Coordinates of C-alpha atoms (C1' of nucleotides) in Angstrom, one line a residue:
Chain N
X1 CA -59.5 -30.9 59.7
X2 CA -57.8 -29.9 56.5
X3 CA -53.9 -30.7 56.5
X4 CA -51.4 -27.9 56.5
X5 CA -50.0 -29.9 53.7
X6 CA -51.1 -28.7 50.2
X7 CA -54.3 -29.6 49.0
X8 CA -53.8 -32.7 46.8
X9 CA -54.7 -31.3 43.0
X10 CA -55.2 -34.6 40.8
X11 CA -54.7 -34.7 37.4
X12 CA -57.8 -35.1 36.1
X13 CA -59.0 -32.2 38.0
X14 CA -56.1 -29.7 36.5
X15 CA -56.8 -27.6 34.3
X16 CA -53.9 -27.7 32.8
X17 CA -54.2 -31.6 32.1
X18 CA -55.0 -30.8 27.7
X19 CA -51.7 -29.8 27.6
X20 CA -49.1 -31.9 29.6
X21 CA -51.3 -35.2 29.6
X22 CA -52.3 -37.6 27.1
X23 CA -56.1 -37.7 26.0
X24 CA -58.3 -40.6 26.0
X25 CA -57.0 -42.5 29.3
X26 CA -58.9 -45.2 31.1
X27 CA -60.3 -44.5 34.5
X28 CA -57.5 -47.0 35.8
X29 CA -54.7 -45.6 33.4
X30 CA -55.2 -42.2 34.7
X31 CA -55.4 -42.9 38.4
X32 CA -51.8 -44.9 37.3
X33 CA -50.7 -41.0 36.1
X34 CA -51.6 -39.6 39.1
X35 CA -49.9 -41.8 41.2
X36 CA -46.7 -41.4 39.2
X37 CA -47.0 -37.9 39.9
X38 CA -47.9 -37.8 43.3
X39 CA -45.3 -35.3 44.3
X40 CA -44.9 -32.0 43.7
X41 CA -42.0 -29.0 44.2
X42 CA -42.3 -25.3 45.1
X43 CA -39.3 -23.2 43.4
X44 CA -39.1 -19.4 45.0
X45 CA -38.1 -17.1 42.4
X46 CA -34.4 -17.4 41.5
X47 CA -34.0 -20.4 42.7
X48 CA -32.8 -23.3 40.8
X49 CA -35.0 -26.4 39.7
X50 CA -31.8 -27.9 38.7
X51 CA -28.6 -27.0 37.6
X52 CA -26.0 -28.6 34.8
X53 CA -24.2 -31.3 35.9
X54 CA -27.3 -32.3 38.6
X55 CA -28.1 -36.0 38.2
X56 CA -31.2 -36.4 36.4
X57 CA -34.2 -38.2 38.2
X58 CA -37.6 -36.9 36.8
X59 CA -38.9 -34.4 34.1
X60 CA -41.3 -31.8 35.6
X61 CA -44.0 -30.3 34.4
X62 CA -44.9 -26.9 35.3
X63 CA -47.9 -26.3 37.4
X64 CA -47.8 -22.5 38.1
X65 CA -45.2 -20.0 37.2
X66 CA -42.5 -19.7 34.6
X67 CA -39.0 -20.9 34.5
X68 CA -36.0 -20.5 31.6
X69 CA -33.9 -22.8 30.9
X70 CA -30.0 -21.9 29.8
X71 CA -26.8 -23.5 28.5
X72 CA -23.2 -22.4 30.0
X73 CA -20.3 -22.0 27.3
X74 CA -16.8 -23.3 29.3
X75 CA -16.0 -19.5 29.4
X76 CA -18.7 -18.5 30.5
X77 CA -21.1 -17.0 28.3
X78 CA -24.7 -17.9 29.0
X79 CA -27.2 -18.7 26.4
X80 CA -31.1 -18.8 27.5
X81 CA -32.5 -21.3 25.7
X82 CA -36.2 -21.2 26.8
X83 CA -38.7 -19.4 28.7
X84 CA -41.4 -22.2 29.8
X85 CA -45.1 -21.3 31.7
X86 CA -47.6 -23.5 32.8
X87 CA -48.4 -27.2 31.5
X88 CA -44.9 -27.6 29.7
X89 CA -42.0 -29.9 30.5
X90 CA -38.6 -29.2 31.5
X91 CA -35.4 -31.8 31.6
X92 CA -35.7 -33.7 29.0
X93 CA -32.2 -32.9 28.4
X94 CA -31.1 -34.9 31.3
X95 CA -32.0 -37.9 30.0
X96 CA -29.2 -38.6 27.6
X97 CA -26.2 -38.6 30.1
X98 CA -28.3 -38.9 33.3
X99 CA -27.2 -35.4 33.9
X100 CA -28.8 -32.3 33.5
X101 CA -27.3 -30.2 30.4
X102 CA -28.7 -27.0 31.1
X103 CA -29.8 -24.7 34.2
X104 CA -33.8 -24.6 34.7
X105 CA -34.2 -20.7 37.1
X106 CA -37.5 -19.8 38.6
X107 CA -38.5 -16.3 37.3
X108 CA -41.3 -15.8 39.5
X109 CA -42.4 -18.2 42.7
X110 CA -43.9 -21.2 40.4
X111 CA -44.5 -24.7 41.6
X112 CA -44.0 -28.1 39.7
X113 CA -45.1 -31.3 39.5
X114 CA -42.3 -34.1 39.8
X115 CA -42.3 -37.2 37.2
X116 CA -40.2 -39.9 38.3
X117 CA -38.8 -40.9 34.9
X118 CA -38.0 -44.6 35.5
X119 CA -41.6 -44.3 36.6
X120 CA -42.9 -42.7 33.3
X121 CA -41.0 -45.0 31.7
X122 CA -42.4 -48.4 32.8
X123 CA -45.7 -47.0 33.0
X124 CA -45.5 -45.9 29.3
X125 CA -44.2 -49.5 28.4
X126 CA -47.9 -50.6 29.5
X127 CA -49.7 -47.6 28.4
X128 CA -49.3 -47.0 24.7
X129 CA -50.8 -43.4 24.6
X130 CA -48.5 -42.2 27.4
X131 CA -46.1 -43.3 25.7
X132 CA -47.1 -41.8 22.5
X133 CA -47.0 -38.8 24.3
X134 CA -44.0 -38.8 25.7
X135 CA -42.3 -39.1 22.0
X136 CA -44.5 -36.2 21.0
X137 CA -43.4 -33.4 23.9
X138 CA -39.6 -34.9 23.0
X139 CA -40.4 -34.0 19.4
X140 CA -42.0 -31.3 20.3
X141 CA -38.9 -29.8 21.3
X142 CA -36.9 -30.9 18.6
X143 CA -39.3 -28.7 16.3
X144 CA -39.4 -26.0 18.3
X145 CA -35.0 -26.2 18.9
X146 CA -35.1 -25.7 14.9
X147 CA -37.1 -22.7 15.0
X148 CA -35.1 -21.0 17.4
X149 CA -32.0 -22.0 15.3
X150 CA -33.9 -20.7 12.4
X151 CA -34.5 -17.7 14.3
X152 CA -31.1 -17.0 15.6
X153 CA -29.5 -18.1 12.4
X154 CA -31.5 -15.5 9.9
X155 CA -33.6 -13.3 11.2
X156 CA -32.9 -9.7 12.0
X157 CA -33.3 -7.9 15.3
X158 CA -37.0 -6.7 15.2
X159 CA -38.1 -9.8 13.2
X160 CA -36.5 -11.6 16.4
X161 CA -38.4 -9.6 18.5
X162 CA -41.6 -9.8 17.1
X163 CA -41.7 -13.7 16.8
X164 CA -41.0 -13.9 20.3
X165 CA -43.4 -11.9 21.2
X166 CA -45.8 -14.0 18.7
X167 CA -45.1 -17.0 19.9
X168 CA -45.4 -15.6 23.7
X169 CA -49.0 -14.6 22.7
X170 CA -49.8 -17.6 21.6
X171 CA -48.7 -19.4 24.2
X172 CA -51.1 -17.3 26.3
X173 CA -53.8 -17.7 24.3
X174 CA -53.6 -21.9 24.5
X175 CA -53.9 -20.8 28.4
X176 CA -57.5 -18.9 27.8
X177 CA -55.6 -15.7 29.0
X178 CA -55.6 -12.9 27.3
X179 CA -53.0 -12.7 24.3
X180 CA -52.6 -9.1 23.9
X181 CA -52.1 -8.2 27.4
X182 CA -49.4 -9.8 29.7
X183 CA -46.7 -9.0 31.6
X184 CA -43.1 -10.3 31.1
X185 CA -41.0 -12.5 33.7
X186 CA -37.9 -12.1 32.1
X187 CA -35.4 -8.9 32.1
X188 CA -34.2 -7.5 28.9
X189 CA -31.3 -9.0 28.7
X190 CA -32.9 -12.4 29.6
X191 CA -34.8 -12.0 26.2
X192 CA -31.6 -10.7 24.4
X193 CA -29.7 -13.7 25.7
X194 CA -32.8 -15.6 24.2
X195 CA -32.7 -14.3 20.7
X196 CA -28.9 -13.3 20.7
X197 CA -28.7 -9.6 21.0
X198 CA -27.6 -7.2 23.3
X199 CA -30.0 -5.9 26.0
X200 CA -30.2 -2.2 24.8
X201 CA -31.5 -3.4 21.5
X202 CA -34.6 -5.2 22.9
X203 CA -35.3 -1.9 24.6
X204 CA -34.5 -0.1 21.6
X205 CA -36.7 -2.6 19.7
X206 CA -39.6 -1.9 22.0
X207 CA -39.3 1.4 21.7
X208 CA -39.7 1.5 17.8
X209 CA -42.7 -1.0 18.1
X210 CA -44.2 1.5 20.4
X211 CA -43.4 4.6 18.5
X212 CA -44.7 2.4 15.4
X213 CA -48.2 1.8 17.5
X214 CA -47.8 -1.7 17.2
X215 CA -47.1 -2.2 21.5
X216 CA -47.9 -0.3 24.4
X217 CA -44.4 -1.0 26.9
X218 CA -44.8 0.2 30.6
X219 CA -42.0 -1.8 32.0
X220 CA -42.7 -5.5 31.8
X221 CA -46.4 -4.9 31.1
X222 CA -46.6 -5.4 27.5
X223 CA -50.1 -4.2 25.3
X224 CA -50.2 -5.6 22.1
X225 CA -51.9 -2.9 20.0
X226 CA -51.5 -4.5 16.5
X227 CA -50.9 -8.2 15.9
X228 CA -51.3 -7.8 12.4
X229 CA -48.1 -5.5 12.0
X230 CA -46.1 -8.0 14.5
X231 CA -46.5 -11.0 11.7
X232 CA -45.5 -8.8 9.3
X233 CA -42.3 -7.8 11.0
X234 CA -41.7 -11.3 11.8
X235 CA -42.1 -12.6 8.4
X236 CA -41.7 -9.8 5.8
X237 CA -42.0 -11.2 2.7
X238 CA -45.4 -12.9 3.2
X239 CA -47.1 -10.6 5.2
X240 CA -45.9 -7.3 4.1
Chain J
X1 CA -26.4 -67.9 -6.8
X2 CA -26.4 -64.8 -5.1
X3 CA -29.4 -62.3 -5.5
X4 CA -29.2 -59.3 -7.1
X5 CA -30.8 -57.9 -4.5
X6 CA -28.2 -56.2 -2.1
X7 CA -26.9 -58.6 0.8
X8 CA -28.7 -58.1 3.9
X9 CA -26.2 -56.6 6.5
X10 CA -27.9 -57.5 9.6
X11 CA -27.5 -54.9 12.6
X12 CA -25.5 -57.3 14.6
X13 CA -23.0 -56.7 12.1
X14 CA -23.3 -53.3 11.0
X15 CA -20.1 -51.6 12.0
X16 CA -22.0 -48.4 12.7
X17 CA -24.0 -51.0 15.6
X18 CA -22.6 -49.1 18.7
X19 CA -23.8 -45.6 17.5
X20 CA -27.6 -46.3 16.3
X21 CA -28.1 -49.4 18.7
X22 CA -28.4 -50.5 22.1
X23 CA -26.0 -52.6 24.0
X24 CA -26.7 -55.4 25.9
X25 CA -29.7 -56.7 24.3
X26 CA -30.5 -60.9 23.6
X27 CA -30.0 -62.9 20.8
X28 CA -33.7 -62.6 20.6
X29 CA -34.4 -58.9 21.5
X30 CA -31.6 -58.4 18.8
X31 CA -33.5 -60.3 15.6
X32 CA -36.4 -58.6 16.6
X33 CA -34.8 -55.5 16.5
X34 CA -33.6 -56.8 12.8
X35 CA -36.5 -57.7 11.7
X36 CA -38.5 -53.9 12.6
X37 CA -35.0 -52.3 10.6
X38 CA -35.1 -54.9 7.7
X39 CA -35.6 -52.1 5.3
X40 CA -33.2 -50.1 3.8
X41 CA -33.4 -46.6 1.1
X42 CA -31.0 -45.5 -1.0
X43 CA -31.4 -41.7 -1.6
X44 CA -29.0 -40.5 -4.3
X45 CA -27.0 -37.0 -3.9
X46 CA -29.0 -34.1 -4.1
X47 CA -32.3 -35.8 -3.7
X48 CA -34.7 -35.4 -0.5
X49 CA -35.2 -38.6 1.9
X50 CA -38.1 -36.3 3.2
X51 CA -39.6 -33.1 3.0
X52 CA -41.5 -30.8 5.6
X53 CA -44.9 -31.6 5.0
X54 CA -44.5 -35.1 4.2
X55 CA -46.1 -38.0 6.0
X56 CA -44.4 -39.0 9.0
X57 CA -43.8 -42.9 9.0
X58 CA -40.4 -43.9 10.0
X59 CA -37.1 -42.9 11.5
X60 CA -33.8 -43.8 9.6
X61 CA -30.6 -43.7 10.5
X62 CA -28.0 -43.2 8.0
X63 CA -25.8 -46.6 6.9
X64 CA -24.0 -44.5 4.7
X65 CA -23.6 -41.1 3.4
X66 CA -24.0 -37.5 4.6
X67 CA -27.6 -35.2 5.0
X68 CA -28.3 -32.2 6.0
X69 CA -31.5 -31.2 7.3
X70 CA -33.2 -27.9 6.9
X71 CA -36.3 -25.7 8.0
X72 CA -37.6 -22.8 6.0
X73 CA -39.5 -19.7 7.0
X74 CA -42.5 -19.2 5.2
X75 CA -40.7 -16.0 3.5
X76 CA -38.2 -19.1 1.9
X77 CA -35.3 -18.6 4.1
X78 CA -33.7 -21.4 5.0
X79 CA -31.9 -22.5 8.1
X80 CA -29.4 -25.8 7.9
X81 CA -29.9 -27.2 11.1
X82 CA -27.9 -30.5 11.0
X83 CA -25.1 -32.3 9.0
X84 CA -25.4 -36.2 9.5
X85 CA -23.1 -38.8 8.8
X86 CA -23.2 -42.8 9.6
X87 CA -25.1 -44.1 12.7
X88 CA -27.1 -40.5 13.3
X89 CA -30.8 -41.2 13.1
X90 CA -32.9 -38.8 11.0
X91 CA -36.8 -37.9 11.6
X92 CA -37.4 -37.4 14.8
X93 CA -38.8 -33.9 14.0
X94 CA -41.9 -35.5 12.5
X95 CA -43.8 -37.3 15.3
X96 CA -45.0 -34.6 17.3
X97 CA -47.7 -34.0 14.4
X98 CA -47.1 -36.8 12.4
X99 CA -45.5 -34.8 9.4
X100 CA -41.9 -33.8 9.1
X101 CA -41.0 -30.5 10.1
X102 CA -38.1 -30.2 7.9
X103 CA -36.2 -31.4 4.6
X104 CA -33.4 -33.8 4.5
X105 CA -31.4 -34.1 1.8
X106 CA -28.6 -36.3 0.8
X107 CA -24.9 -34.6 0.2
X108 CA -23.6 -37.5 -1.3
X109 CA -25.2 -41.1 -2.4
X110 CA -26.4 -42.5 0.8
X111 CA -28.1 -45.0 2.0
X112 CA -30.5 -45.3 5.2
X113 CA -31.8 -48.4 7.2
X114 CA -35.9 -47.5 7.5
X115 CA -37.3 -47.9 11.1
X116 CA -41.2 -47.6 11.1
X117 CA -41.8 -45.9 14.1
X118 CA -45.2 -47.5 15.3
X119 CA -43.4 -50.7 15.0
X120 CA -40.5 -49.1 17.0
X121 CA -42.8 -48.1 19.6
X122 CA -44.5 -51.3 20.2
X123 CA -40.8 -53.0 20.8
X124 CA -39.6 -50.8 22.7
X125 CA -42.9 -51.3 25.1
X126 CA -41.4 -54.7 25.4
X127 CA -37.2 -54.0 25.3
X128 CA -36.9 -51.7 28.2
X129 CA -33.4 -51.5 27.1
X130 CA -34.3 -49.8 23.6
X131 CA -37.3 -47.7 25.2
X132 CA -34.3 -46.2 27.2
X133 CA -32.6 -45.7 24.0
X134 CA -35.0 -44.1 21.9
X135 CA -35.4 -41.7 24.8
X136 CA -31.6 -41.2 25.0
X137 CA -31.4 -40.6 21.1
X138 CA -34.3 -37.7 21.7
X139 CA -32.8 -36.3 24.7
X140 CA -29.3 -36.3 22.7
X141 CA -30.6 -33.8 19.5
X142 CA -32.4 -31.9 22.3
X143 CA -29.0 -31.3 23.9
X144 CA -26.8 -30.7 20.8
X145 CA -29.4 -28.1 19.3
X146 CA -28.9 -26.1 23.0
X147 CA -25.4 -26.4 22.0
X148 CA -26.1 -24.7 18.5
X149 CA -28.4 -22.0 20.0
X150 CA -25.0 -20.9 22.3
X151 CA -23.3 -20.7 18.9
X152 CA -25.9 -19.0 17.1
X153 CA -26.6 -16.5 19.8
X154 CA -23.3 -16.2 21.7
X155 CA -20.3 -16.8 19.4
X156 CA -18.7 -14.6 16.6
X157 CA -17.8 -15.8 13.3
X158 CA -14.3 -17.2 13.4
X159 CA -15.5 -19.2 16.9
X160 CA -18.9 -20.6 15.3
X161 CA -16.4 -22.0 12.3
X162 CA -13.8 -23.4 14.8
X163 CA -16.4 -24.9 16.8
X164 CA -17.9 -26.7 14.3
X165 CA -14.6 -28.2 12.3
X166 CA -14.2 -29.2 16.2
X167 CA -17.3 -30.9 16.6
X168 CA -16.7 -32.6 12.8
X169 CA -13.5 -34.1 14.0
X170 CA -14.7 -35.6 17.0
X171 CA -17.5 -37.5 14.8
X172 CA -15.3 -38.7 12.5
X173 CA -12.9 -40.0 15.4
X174 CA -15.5 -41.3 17.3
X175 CA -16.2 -43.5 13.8
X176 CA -12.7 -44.6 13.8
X177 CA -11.6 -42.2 10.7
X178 CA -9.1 -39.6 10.6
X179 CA -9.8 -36.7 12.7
X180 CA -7.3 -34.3 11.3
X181 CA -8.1 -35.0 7.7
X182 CA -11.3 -34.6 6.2
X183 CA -13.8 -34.0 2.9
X184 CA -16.6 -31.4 3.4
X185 CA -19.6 -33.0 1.8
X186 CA -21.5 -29.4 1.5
X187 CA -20.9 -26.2 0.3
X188 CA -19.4 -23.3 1.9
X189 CA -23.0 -21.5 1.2
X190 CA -24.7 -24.6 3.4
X191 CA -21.7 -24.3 6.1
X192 CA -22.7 -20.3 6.4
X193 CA -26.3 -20.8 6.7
X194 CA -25.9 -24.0 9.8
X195 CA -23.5 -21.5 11.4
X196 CA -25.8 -18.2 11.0
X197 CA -23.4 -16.4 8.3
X198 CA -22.5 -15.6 4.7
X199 CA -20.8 -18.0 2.6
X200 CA -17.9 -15.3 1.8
X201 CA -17.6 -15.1 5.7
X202 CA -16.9 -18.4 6.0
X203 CA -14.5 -18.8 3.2
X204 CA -12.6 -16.0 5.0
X205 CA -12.5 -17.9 8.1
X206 CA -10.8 -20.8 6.4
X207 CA -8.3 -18.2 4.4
X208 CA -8.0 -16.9 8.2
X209 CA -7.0 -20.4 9.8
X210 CA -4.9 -21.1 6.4
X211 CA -2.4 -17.7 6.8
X212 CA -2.6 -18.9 10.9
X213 CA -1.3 -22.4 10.1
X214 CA -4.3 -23.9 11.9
X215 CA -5.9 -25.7 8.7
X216 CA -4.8 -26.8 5.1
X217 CA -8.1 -26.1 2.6
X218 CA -8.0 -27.0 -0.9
X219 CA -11.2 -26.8 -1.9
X220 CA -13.6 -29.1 0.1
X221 CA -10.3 -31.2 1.2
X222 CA -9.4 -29.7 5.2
X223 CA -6.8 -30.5 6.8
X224 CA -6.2 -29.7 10.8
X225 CA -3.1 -28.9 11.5
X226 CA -3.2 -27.3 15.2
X227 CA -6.5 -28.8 17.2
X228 CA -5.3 -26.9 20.3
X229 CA -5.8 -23.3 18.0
X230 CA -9.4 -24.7 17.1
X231 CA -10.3 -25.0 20.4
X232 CA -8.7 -21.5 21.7
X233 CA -10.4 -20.0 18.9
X234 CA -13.7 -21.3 19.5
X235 CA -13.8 -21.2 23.5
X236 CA -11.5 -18.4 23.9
X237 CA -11.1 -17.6 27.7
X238 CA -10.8 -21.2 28.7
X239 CA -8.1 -22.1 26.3
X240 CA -6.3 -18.5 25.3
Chain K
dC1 C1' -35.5 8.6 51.7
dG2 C1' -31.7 6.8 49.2
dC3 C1' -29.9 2.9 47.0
dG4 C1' -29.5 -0.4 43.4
dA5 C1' -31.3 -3.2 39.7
dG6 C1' -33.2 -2.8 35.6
dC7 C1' -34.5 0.2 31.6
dT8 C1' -34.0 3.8 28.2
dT9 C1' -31.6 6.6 25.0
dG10 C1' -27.6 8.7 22.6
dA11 C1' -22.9 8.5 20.3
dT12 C1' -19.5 5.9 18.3
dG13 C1' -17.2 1.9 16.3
dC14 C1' -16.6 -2.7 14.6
dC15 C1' -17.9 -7.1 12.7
dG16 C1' -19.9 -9.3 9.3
dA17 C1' -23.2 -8.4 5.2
dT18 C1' -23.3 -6.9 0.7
dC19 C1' -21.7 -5.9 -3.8
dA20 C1' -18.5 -7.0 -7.2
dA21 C1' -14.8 -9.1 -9.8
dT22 C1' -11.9 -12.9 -10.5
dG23 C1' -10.3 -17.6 -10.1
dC24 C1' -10.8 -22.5 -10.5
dA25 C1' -12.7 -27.1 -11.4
dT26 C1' -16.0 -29.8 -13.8
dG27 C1' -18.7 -30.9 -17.5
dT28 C1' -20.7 -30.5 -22.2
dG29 C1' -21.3 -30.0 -26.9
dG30 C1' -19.1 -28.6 -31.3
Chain P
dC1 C1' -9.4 -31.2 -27.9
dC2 C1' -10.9 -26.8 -27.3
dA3 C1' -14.6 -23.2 -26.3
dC4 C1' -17.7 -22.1 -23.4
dA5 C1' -21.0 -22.5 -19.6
dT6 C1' -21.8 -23.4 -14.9
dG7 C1' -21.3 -23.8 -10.0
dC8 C1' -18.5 -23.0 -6.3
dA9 C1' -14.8 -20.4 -3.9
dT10 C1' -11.8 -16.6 -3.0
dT11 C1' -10.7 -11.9 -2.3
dG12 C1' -11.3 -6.8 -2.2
dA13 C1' -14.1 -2.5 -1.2
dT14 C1' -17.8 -0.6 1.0
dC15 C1' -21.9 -0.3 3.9
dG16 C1' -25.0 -1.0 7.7
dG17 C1' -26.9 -3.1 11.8
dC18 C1' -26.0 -4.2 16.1
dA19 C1' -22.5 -4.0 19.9
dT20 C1' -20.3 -1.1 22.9
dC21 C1' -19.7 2.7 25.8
dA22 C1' -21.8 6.1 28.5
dA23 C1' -25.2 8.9 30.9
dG24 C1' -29.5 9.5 32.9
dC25 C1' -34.0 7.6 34.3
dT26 C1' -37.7 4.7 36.9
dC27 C1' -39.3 2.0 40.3
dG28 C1' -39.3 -1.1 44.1
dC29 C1' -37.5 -1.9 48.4
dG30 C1' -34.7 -1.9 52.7

DNA sequence: CGCGAGCTTGATGCCGATCAATGCATGTGG
DNA sequence: CCACATGCATTGATCGGCATCAAGCTCGCG
């Protein structure tokens, strides 16, 4: 008889193993993974994975669903700092203070799998390409910090918009599903918290994309009609 | 007779040791550690200790000195997104693909001590102590670029420039120097781009905190007068 | 069905960008 | 030592993009 529990999915039988796992591991090294990883955690929509101030245990990596992540100011202005789907890695920012820095939310029912990180860590002491890899998703998000800042720092509303809905497509498109079609997680004002502007003008921006042709909007179902003119409005100067 | 060479300054000297090292290593742990950082760079104002593009090979953390480190869009915008003085390690952006993602350039004659990173690696595989504080060192610049995405996206002008003579005063303490009195080491053009504005902005801001008795500013020289106004100003509900 | 959360759209206003002129310190060559 | 150039900073005037305020709309759900 099958167990009520959840079917056990290993490692090296998910599919989204390219992207949160390191390649080229011994038979023995990955069973070592997979045991690291054993465990797993459901988060309904809305619910926290963890908060700021939580202790800090384990990264996860993101199995199904899509979370963001978002820093408090004191006075409470909230800044959304990422929106993360399926085979990325959240809470690396705990590891500095052994306390999470930021709030990880659920945007739709997703589940996770939970990586001790003492764990990771003594295992990637033995296994030099975990290790490796580790470093690499830290950098990772170094790099991709910067191009936010880079973002938030000079780029204009639409230009904003459009590399965030780029980058979104790409994302997709690493996941085999279908880049021009896909349907948001996040409300307006979670992407204008994101990219630092007010809620009405992402809608206004979507509007103008769709009077321009370059989107179809029905809500949060999103058509990309015109990649093309999207890197342009991202990046003026060399695409125009 | 001495060499002409510089004097080695071994880390277990280096007065910057509690910033870029970690505590409570051996005798033994601690020479190896010397012997991976026995390299050292000058890097002479003005001139790049890397560029984006370039090889990635090392980390370095700064001996002495002041960088900055930049990304730039492909349209040639460019986005200052860090300021770093003694014990702050540079280069972590370039290990995810094994080239740097950014420039950083020397403000003032500096001089760096050169960690190779592979040799880093393999140490820290056998010092569980400075595994955990490579990881730490990551984890921090993760968590103080979320802290520069709430300025970027959530702050207006006069509390991005408040908030950042704030978080300048607290480095400088925490390296034992005069919090209240300092020397900008980049221009007002540099400050305005790190902060998301216009140099003219920011010089307003410091005319601002000049007529409001909360700074003295001749030139690069700044003088805080009032730290409680800084932080009302840049956290203004929590401290008004 | 009716309520409420989320979205769209319009009107207005303000903050910071832009444009422009001047000031100031440093350096360089006559 | 002065004349001039150059880079950086300050300050004023004006402009524009996005925020703000406000009203109505859509859709899912109890």
């Amino acid at each position: 008889m099958i167990r009520l529990q959840e079917a056990k999915v290993a490692c090296s039988n998910c599919n989204m193993r390219e992207l949160c796992m390191p390649v080229g591991l011994s038979d023995d090294e990955m069973t070592q993974v997979e045991r690291l990883i054993s465990n797993r955690r459901k988060t309904a929509r809305g619910e926290h994975l963890y908060q700021a101030g939580d202790d800090f245990v384990s990264l996860f990596a993101v199995r199904t669903g899509f979370f963001k992540t978002s820093v408090a100011s004191e006075d409470g202005r909230e800044q959304v700092t990422g929106f993360l789907m399926a085979g990325e890695i959240l809470g690396m920012d705990g590891i500095v203070s052994d306390r999470h820095a930021c709030d990880a939310v659920a945007l739709e029912d997703s589940e996770v799998c939970v990586m001790p990180f003492d764990k990771l860590e003594e295992l990637s002491a033995h296994v030099s390409s975990l290790q490796r890899h580790v470093h690499k998703i830290m950098s990772r998000e170094i790099v991709r910090d910067q191009g936010v800042m880079l973002l938030l720092g000079s780029m204009r509303a639409e230009e904003r918009l459009a590399a965030f809905l780029l980058n979104l497509t790409q994302r997709l498109q690493a996941r085999g599903l279908s880049p021009s079609n896909m349907v948001l997680r996040m409300t307006r004002e979670e992407i204008g918290s994101y990219l630092g502007l007010k809620l009405e003008t992402v809608s206004r921006g979507f509007s103008r994309f769709v009077n321009e042709g370059v989107l179809e909007v029905q809500q949060r179902q999103v058509r990309v009609l015109d990649q093309q003119a999207l890197k342009s409005i991202a990046n003026p100067t060399v695409c125009a």
